[in-house]
Structure formats: structure tokens, C-alpha cells
């Protein structure tokens, strides 16, 4: 009986995860990411579209406030770069043109390299731009709501 009383009698349990439990967790994270990531990207594109719409209105306000018999948009937009816009240039390029039907048409063209052209609203109409003219006609209208 010399060593019986000195032996450690407690049992230690191992704390950890089995490989099967780890695979189940990784699979669940993958399934969640499969649905969440595309939705996240769509929301990011939508927020940039809303910023571009605000920039179109900002450009229109700038054109109207500086009107003196004619519209001069060269101060506002120079080589596709908007001086009063908050949109990232990698997502939208802004331009202003005039036509016989409208004094001016402001366009924000979505850029493919930033995948902004994959915006669900723009794809619904099969276009890659948002526009606003001098008579306040917006296109595509549902993207503005």
C-alpha cells in the first residue's frame, strides 16, 4: 500500500472540437456566406447608385444656379471628373450634353471595372447609366425611387 494513496484519482476531460464538428461549422458558414455576400454586394451597389443620383441633382442645381442665358457645365464637369460630386470616379463617370429636345442631359455612367454596371436596377432596364434632364425627367425612373 505504499503508492496507492499518492496516486492522482481525478479524471481530466479533453476540451476541444472533433473534426466532424469543425466541418459542420465550416459548412454552415459557407452556406450563410453563399446567400449573404451577393446580398451585401447588391446593397453596396445600391448605396453608390443613391450617391450618384444625389450627385446628378447636385450638378443640376449647380447648372441652374449659374445660368446666365446659357448653361456652362465645363466648371462642373471636366473630362469626366465632377468637381461637386461625392461619387467615386471608379464607379460612375459623369457627363453633360445638350440636344434639340432638352437644354441639357446629365448622365452618370456606371463603370464595369467596379462592377457598378451589375446594379440590379440598371440591369432591369438593360442600361448602364442614370440620367436627369433640364425638365427634371429622370431615367430609369424606378431607380430614383
JSON list of C-alpha atoms in Angstrom, two decimals:
[
{"chain": "A", "resi": 1, "resn": "UNK", "atom": "CA", "xyz": [0.00, 0.00, 0.00]},
{"chain": "A", "resi": 2, "resn": "UNK", "atom": "CA", "xyz": [2.86, 2.27, -0.39]},
{"chain": "A", "resi": 3, "resn": "UNK", "atom": "CA", "xyz": [1.84, 4.11, -3.57]},
{"chain": "A", "resi": 4, "resn": "UNK", "atom": "CA", "xyz": [-1.96, 3.79, -3.53]},
{"chain": "A", "resi": 5, "resn": "UNK", "atom": "CA", "xyz": [-2.75, 6.91, -1.54]},
{"chain": "A", "resi": 6, "resn": "UNK", "atom": "CA", "xyz": [-0.36, 9.10, -3.52]},
{"chain": "A", "resi": 7, "resn": "UNK", "atom": "CA", "xyz": [-1.93, 8.37, -6.94]},
{"chain": "A", "resi": 8, "resn": "UNK", "atom": "CA", "xyz": [-3.91, 11.05, -8.67]},
{"chain": "A", "resi": 9, "resn": "UNK", "atom": "CA", "xyz": [-7.52, 9.89, -8.80]},
{"chain": "A", "resi": 10, "resn": "UNK", "atom": "CA", "xyz": [-9.10, 12.75, -10.85]},
{"chain": "A", "resi": 11, "resn": "UNK", "atom": "CA", "xyz": [-10.07, 12.30, -14.47]},
{"chain": "A", "resi": 12, "resn": "UNK", "atom": "CA", "xyz": [-9.28, 15.08, -16.89]},
{"chain": "A", "resi": 13, "resn": "UNK", "atom": "CA", "xyz": [-11.60, 15.51, -19.83]},
{"chain": "A", "resi": 14, "resn": "UNK", "atom": "CA", "xyz": [-10.29, 16.88, -23.06]},
{"chain": "A", "resi": 15, "resn": "UNK", "atom": "CA", "xyz": [-11.88, 20.11, -24.23]},
{"chain": "A", "resi": 16, "resn": "UNK", "atom": "CA", "xyz": [-12.00, 20.61, -27.96]},
{"chain": "A", "resi": 17, "resn": "UNK", "atom": "CA", "xyz": [-13.85, 20.02, -31.17]},
{"chain": "A", "resi": 18, "resn": "UNK", "atom": "CA", "xyz": [-13.89, 16.93, -33.28]},
{"chain": "A", "resi": 19, "resn": "UNK", "atom": "CA", "xyz": [-13.16, 17.13, -36.97]},
{"chain": "A", "resi": 20, "resn": "UNK", "atom": "CA", "xyz": [-16.80, 16.41, -37.75]},
{"chain": "A", "resi": 21, "resn": "UNK", "atom": "CA", "xyz": [-17.99, 19.32, -35.62]},
{"chain": "A", "resi": 22, "resn": "UNK", "atom": "CA", "xyz": [-15.46, 21.60, -37.30]},
{"chain": "A", "resi": 23, "resn": "UNK", "atom": "CA", "xyz": [-16.64, 20.51, -40.77]},
{"chain": "A", "resi": 24, "resn": "UNK", "atom": "CA", "xyz": [-20.26, 21.18, -39.82]},
{"chain": "A", "resi": 25, "resn": "UNK", "atom": "CA", "xyz": [-19.40, 24.71, -38.64]},
{"chain": "A", "resi": 26, "resn": "UNK", "atom": "CA", "xyz": [-17.38, 25.45, -41.79]},
{"chain": "A", "resi": 27, "resn": "UNK", "atom": "CA", "xyz": [-20.23, 24.15, -43.97]},
{"chain": "A", "resi": 28, "resn": "UNK", "atom": "CA", "xyz": [-22.78, 26.33, -42.18]},
{"chain": "A", "resi": 29, "resn": "UNK", "atom": "CA", "xyz": [-20.57, 29.40, -42.56]},
{"chain": "A", "resi": 30, "resn": "UNK", "atom": "CA", "xyz": [-20.16, 28.61, -46.26]},
{"chain": "A", "resi": 31, "resn": "UNK", "atom": "CA", "xyz": [-23.90, 28.29, -46.79]},
{"chain": "A", "resi": 32, "resn": "UNK", "atom": "CA", "xyz": [-24.58, 31.57, -44.96]},
{"chain": "A", "resi": 33, "resn": "UNK", "atom": "CA", "xyz": [-21.88, 33.34, -46.98]},
{"chain": "A", "resi": 34, "resn": "UNK", "atom": "CA", "xyz": [-23.32, 31.97, -50.21]},
{"chain": "A", "resi": 35, "resn": "UNK", "atom": "CA", "xyz": [-26.54, 33.91, -49.57]},
{"chain": "A", "resi": 36, "resn": "UNK", "atom": "CA", "xyz": [-25.25, 36.87, -47.59]},
{"chain": "A", "resi": 37, "resn": "UNK", "atom": "CA", "xyz": [-22.35, 38.01, -49.80]},
{"chain": "A", "resi": 38, "resn": "UNK", "atom": "CA", "xyz": [-24.36, 38.63, -53.02]},
{"chain": "A", "resi": 39, "resn": "UNK", "atom": "CA", "xyz": [-26.97, 40.50, -50.99]},
{"chain": "A", "resi": 40, "resn": "UNK", "atom": "CA", "xyz": [-24.21, 42.57, -49.40]},
{"chain": "A", "resi": 41, "resn": "UNK", "atom": "CA", "xyz": [-22.75, 43.43, -52.82]},
{"chain": "A", "resi": 42, "resn": "UNK", "atom": "CA", "xyz": [-26.19, 44.45, -54.09]},
{"chain": "A", "resi": 43, "resn": "UNK", "atom": "CA", "xyz": [-26.65, 46.79, -51.12]},
{"chain": "A", "resi": 44, "resn": "UNK", "atom": "CA", "xyz": [-23.22, 48.35, -51.74]},
{"chain": "A", "resi": 45, "resn": "UNK", "atom": "CA", "xyz": [-24.11, 48.95, -55.40]},
{"chain": "A", "resi": 46, "resn": "UNK", "atom": "CA", "xyz": [-27.46, 50.42, -54.37]},
{"chain": "A", "resi": 47, "resn": "UNK", "atom": "CA", "xyz": [-25.81, 52.84, -51.94]},
{"chain": "A", "resi": 48, "resn": "UNK", "atom": "CA", "xyz": [-23.39, 54.01, -54.64]},
{"chain": "A", "resi": 49, "resn": "UNK", "atom": "CA", "xyz": [-26.33, 54.43, -57.05]},
{"chain": "A", "resi": 50, "resn": "UNK", "atom": "CA", "xyz": [-28.12, 56.62, -54.49]},
{"chain": "A", "resi": 51, "resn": "UNK", "atom": "CA", "xyz": [-24.96, 58.72, -54.11]},
{"chain": "A", "resi": 52, "resn": "UNK", "atom": "CA", "xyz": [-24.79, 59.11, -57.91]},
{"chain": "A", "resi": 53, "resn": "UNK", "atom": "CA", "xyz": [-28.44, 60.20, -58.00]},
{"chain": "A", "resi": 54, "resn": "UNK", "atom": "CA", "xyz": [-27.70, 62.83, -55.36]},
{"chain": "A", "resi": 55, "resn": "UNK", "atom": "CA", "xyz": [-24.73, 63.95, -57.47]},
{"chain": "A", "resi": 56, "resn": "UNK", "atom": "CA", "xyz": [-26.94, 64.29, -60.56]},
{"chain": "A", "resi": 57, "resn": "UNK", "atom": "CA", "xyz": [-29.23, 66.57, -58.57]},
{"chain": "A", "resi": 58, "resn": "UNK", "atom": "CA", "xyz": [-26.20, 68.46, -57.25]},
{"chain": "A", "resi": 59, "resn": "UNK", "atom": "CA", "xyz": [-24.92, 69.01, -60.80]},
{"chain": "A", "resi": 60, "resn": "UNK", "atom": "CA", "xyz": [-28.38, 70.18, -61.88]},
{"chain": "A", "resi": 61, "resn": "UNK", "atom": "CA", "xyz": [-28.52, 72.67, -59.00]},
{"chain": "A", "resi": 62, "resn": "UNK", "atom": "CA", "xyz": [-25.07, 73.96, -59.92]},
{"chain": "A", "resi": 63, "resn": "UNK", "atom": "CA", "xyz": [-26.09, 74.37, -63.59]},
{"chain": "A", "resi": 64, "resn": "UNK", "atom": "CA", "xyz": [-29.32, 76.15, -62.71]},
{"chain": "A", "resi": 65, "resn": "UNK", "atom": "CA", "xyz": [-27.73, 78.47, -60.15]},
{"chain": "A", "resi": 66, "resn": "UNK", "atom": "CA", "xyz": [-25.01, 79.58, -62.56]},
{"chain": "A", "resi": 67, "resn": "UNK", "atom": "CA", "xyz": [-27.40, 80.03, -65.52]},
{"chain": "A", "resi": 68, "resn": "UNK", "atom": "CA", "xyz": [-26.91, 83.35, -67.32]},
{"chain": "A", "resi": 69, "resn": "UNK", "atom": "CA", "xyz": [-28.62, 82.86, -70.66]},
{"chain": "A", "resi": 70, "resn": "UNK", "atom": "CA", "xyz": [-26.85, 79.57, -71.28]},
{"chain": "A", "resi": 71, "resn": "UNK", "atom": "CA", "xyz": [-25.71, 76.56, -69.30]},
{"chain": "A", "resi": 72, "resn": "UNK", "atom": "CA", "xyz": [-21.99, 76.24, -68.72]},
{"chain": "A", "resi": 73, "resn": "UNK", "atom": "CA", "xyz": [-21.16, 72.81, -67.35]},
{"chain": "A", "resi": 74, "resn": "UNK", "atom": "CA", "xyz": [-17.42, 72.94, -68.02]},
{"chain": "A", "resi": 75, "resn": "UNK", "atom": "CA", "xyz": [-16.85, 74.30, -64.50]},
{"chain": "A", "resi": 76, "resn": "UNK", "atom": "CA", "xyz": [-18.79, 71.41, -63.00]},
{"chain": "A", "resi": 77, "resn": "UNK", "atom": "CA", "xyz": [-17.56, 68.54, -65.17]},
{"chain": "A", "resi": 78, "resn": "UNK", "atom": "CA", "xyz": [-14.14, 68.45, -66.73]},
{"chain": "A", "resi": 79, "resn": "UNK", "atom": "CA", "xyz": [-13.01, 65.34, -68.70]},
{"chain": "A", "resi": 80, "resn": "UNK", "atom": "CA", "xyz": [-15.48, 63.10, -66.93]},
{"chain": "A", "resi": 81, "resn": "UNK", "atom": "CA", "xyz": [-14.46, 64.33, -63.48]},
{"chain": "A", "resi": 82, "resn": "UNK", "atom": "CA", "xyz": [-17.16, 66.04, -61.47]},
{"chain": "A", "resi": 83, "resn": "UNK", "atom": "CA", "xyz": [-15.96, 68.83, -59.20]},
{"chain": "A", "resi": 84, "resn": "UNK", "atom": "CA", "xyz": [-19.06, 68.88, -56.97]},
{"chain": "A", "resi": 85, "resn": "UNK", "atom": "CA", "xyz": [-19.76, 65.14, -56.75]},
{"chain": "A", "resi": 86, "resn": "UNK", "atom": "CA", "xyz": [-19.34, 62.74, -53.86]},
{"chain": "A", "resi": 87, "resn": "UNK", "atom": "CA", "xyz": [-19.37, 59.57, -56.01]},
{"chain": "A", "resi": 88, "resn": "UNK", "atom": "CA", "xyz": [-16.21, 57.60, -56.51]},
{"chain": "A", "resi": 89, "resn": "UNK", "atom": "CA", "xyz": [-14.80, 58.13, -60.00]},
{"chain": "A", "resi": 90, "resn": "UNK", "atom": "CA", "xyz": [-14.16, 54.41, -60.25]},
{"chain": "A", "resi": 91, "resn": "UNK", "atom": "CA", "xyz": [-17.92, 53.75, -60.02]},
{"chain": "A", "resi": 92, "resn": "UNK", "atom": "CA", "xyz": [-19.52, 56.49, -62.15]},
{"chain": "A", "resi": 93, "resn": "UNK", "atom": "CA", "xyz": [-18.36, 58.86, -64.88]},
{"chain": "A", "resi": 94, "resn": "UNK", "atom": "CA", "xyz": [-20.47, 61.99, -65.25]},
{"chain": "A", "resi": 95, "resn": "UNK", "atom": "CA", "xyz": [-21.20, 63.86, -68.46]},
{"chain": "A", "resi": 96, "resn": "UNK", "atom": "CA", "xyz": [-23.48, 66.68, -69.60]},
{"chain": "A", "resi": 97, "resn": "UNK", "atom": "CA", "xyz": [-24.78, 67.05, -73.15]},
{"chain": "A", "resi": 98, "resn": "UNK", "atom": "CA", "xyz": [-27.35, 69.23, -74.85]},
{"chain": "A", "resi": 99, "resn": "UNK", "atom": "CA", "xyz": [-29.84, 68.27, -77.52]},
{"chain": "A", "resi": 100, "resn": "UNK", "atom": "CA", "xyz": [-32.72, 69.73, -79.51]},
{"chain": "A", "resi": 101, "resn": "UNK", "atom": "CA", "xyz": [-35.19, 68.21, -77.04]},
{"chain": "A", "resi": 102, "resn": "UNK", "atom": "CA", "xyz": [-33.51, 69.27, -73.79]},
{"chain": "A", "resi": 103, "resn": "UNK", "atom": "CA", "xyz": [-31.30, 72.15, -72.72]},
{"chain": "A", "resi": 104, "resn": "UNK", "atom": "CA", "xyz": [-29.06, 69.61, -71.01]},
{"chain": "A", "resi": 105, "resn": "UNK", "atom": "CA", "xyz": [-28.96, 65.95, -70.09]},
{"chain": "A", "resi": 106, "resn": "UNK", "atom": "CA", "xyz": [-26.79, 64.89, -67.18]},
{"chain": "A", "resi": 107, "resn": "UNK", "atom": "CA", "xyz": [-25.61, 61.27, -67.26]},
{"chain": "A", "resi": 108, "resn": "UNK", "atom": "CA", "xyz": [-23.87, 59.10, -64.70]},
{"chain": "A", "resi": 109, "resn": "UNK", "atom": "CA", "xyz": [-22.44, 56.08, -66.50]},
{"chain": "A", "resi": 110, "resn": "UNK", "atom": "CA", "xyz": [-21.74, 53.03, -64.33]},
{"chain": "A", "resi": 111, "resn": "UNK", "atom": "CA", "xyz": [-18.25, 51.61, -64.70]},
{"chain": "A", "resi": 112, "resn": "UNK", "atom": "CA", "xyz": [-17.69, 47.93, -65.40]},
{"chain": "A", "resi": 113, "resn": "UNK", "atom": "CA", "xyz": [-14.32, 47.74, -63.62]},
{"chain": "A", "resi": 114, "resn": "UNK", "atom": "CA", "xyz": [-16.02, 48.46, -60.28]},
{"chain": "A", "resi": 115, "resn": "UNK", "atom": "CA", "xyz": [-18.95, 46.17, -61.21]},
{"chain": "A", "resi": 116, "resn": "UNK", "atom": "CA", "xyz": [-21.36, 49.07, -60.64]},
{"chain": "A", "resi": 117, "resn": "UNK", "atom": "CA", "xyz": [-22.92, 48.17, -64.00]},
{"chain": "A", "resi": 118, "resn": "UNK", "atom": "CA", "xyz": [-24.20, 44.99, -62.32]},
{"chain": "A", "resi": 119, "resn": "UNK", "atom": "CA", "xyz": [-26.61, 47.07, -60.23]},
{"chain": "A", "resi": 120, "resn": "UNK", "atom": "CA", "xyz": [-29.95, 45.24, -60.29]},
{"chain": "A", "resi": 121, "resn": "UNK", "atom": "CA", "xyz": [-31.89, 48.41, -61.08]},
{"chain": "A", "resi": 122, "resn": "UNK", "atom": "CA", "xyz": [-29.75, 49.23, -64.12]},
{"chain": "A", "resi": 123, "resn": "UNK", "atom": "CA", "xyz": [-29.85, 45.64, -65.34]},
{"chain": "A", "resi": 124, "resn": "UNK", "atom": "CA", "xyz": [-33.63, 45.63, -65.10]},
{"chain": "A", "resi": 125, "resn": "UNK", "atom": "CA", "xyz": [-33.70, 48.27, -67.87]},
{"chain": "A", "resi": 126, "resn": "UNK", "atom": "CA", "xyz": [-30.63, 46.88, -69.66]},
{"chain": "A", "resi": 127, "resn": "UNK", "atom": "CA", "xyz": [-28.77, 50.21, -69.38]},
{"chain": "A", "resi": 128, "resn": "UNK", "atom": "CA", "xyz": [-25.55, 51.28, -67.71]},
{"chain": "A", "resi": 129, "resn": "UNK", "atom": "CA", "xyz": [-26.40, 54.88, -66.85]},
{"chain": "A", "resi": 130, "resn": "UNK", "atom": "CA", "xyz": [-28.66, 57.17, -64.84]},
{"chain": "A", "resi": 131, "resn": "UNK", "atom": "CA", "xyz": [-29.80, 60.45, -66.37]},
{"chain": "A", "resi": 132, "resn": "UNK", "atom": "CA", "xyz": [-31.56, 63.66, -65.49]},
{"chain": "A", "resi": 133, "resn": "UNK", "atom": "CA", "xyz": [-32.55, 66.36, -67.98]},
{"chain": "A", "resi": 134, "resn": "UNK", "atom": "CA", "xyz": [-33.41, 70.06, -67.73]},
{"chain": "A", "resi": 135, "resn": "UNK", "atom": "CA", "xyz": [-37.13, 69.36, -67.34]},
{"chain": "A", "resi": 136, "resn": "UNK", "atom": "CA", "xyz": [-36.46, 67.02, -64.38]},
{"chain": "A", "resi": 137, "resn": "UNK", "atom": "CA", "xyz": [-37.10, 63.80, -66.30]},
{"chain": "A", "resi": 138, "resn": "UNK", "atom": "CA", "xyz": [-35.15, 61.03, -64.63]},
{"chain": "A", "resi": 139, "resn": "UNK", "atom": "CA", "xyz": [-34.23, 57.73, -66.26]},
{"chain": "A", "resi": 140, "resn": "UNK", "atom": "CA", "xyz": [-34.67, 54.92, -65.28]},
{"chain": "A", "resi": 141, "resn": "UNK", "atom": "CA", "xyz": [-37.44, 56.25, -63.11]},
{"chain": "A", "resi": 142, "resn": "UNK", "atom": "CA", "xyz": [-37.72, 53.26, -60.77]},
{"chain": "A", "resi": 143, "resn": "UNK", "atom": "CA", "xyz": [-34.05, 53.63, -59.83]},
{"chain": "A", "resi": 144, "resn": "UNK", "atom": "CA", "xyz": [-34.81, 57.08, -58.45]},
{"chain": "A", "resi": 145, "resn": "UNK", "atom": "CA", "xyz": [-37.44, 55.85, -56.01]}
]
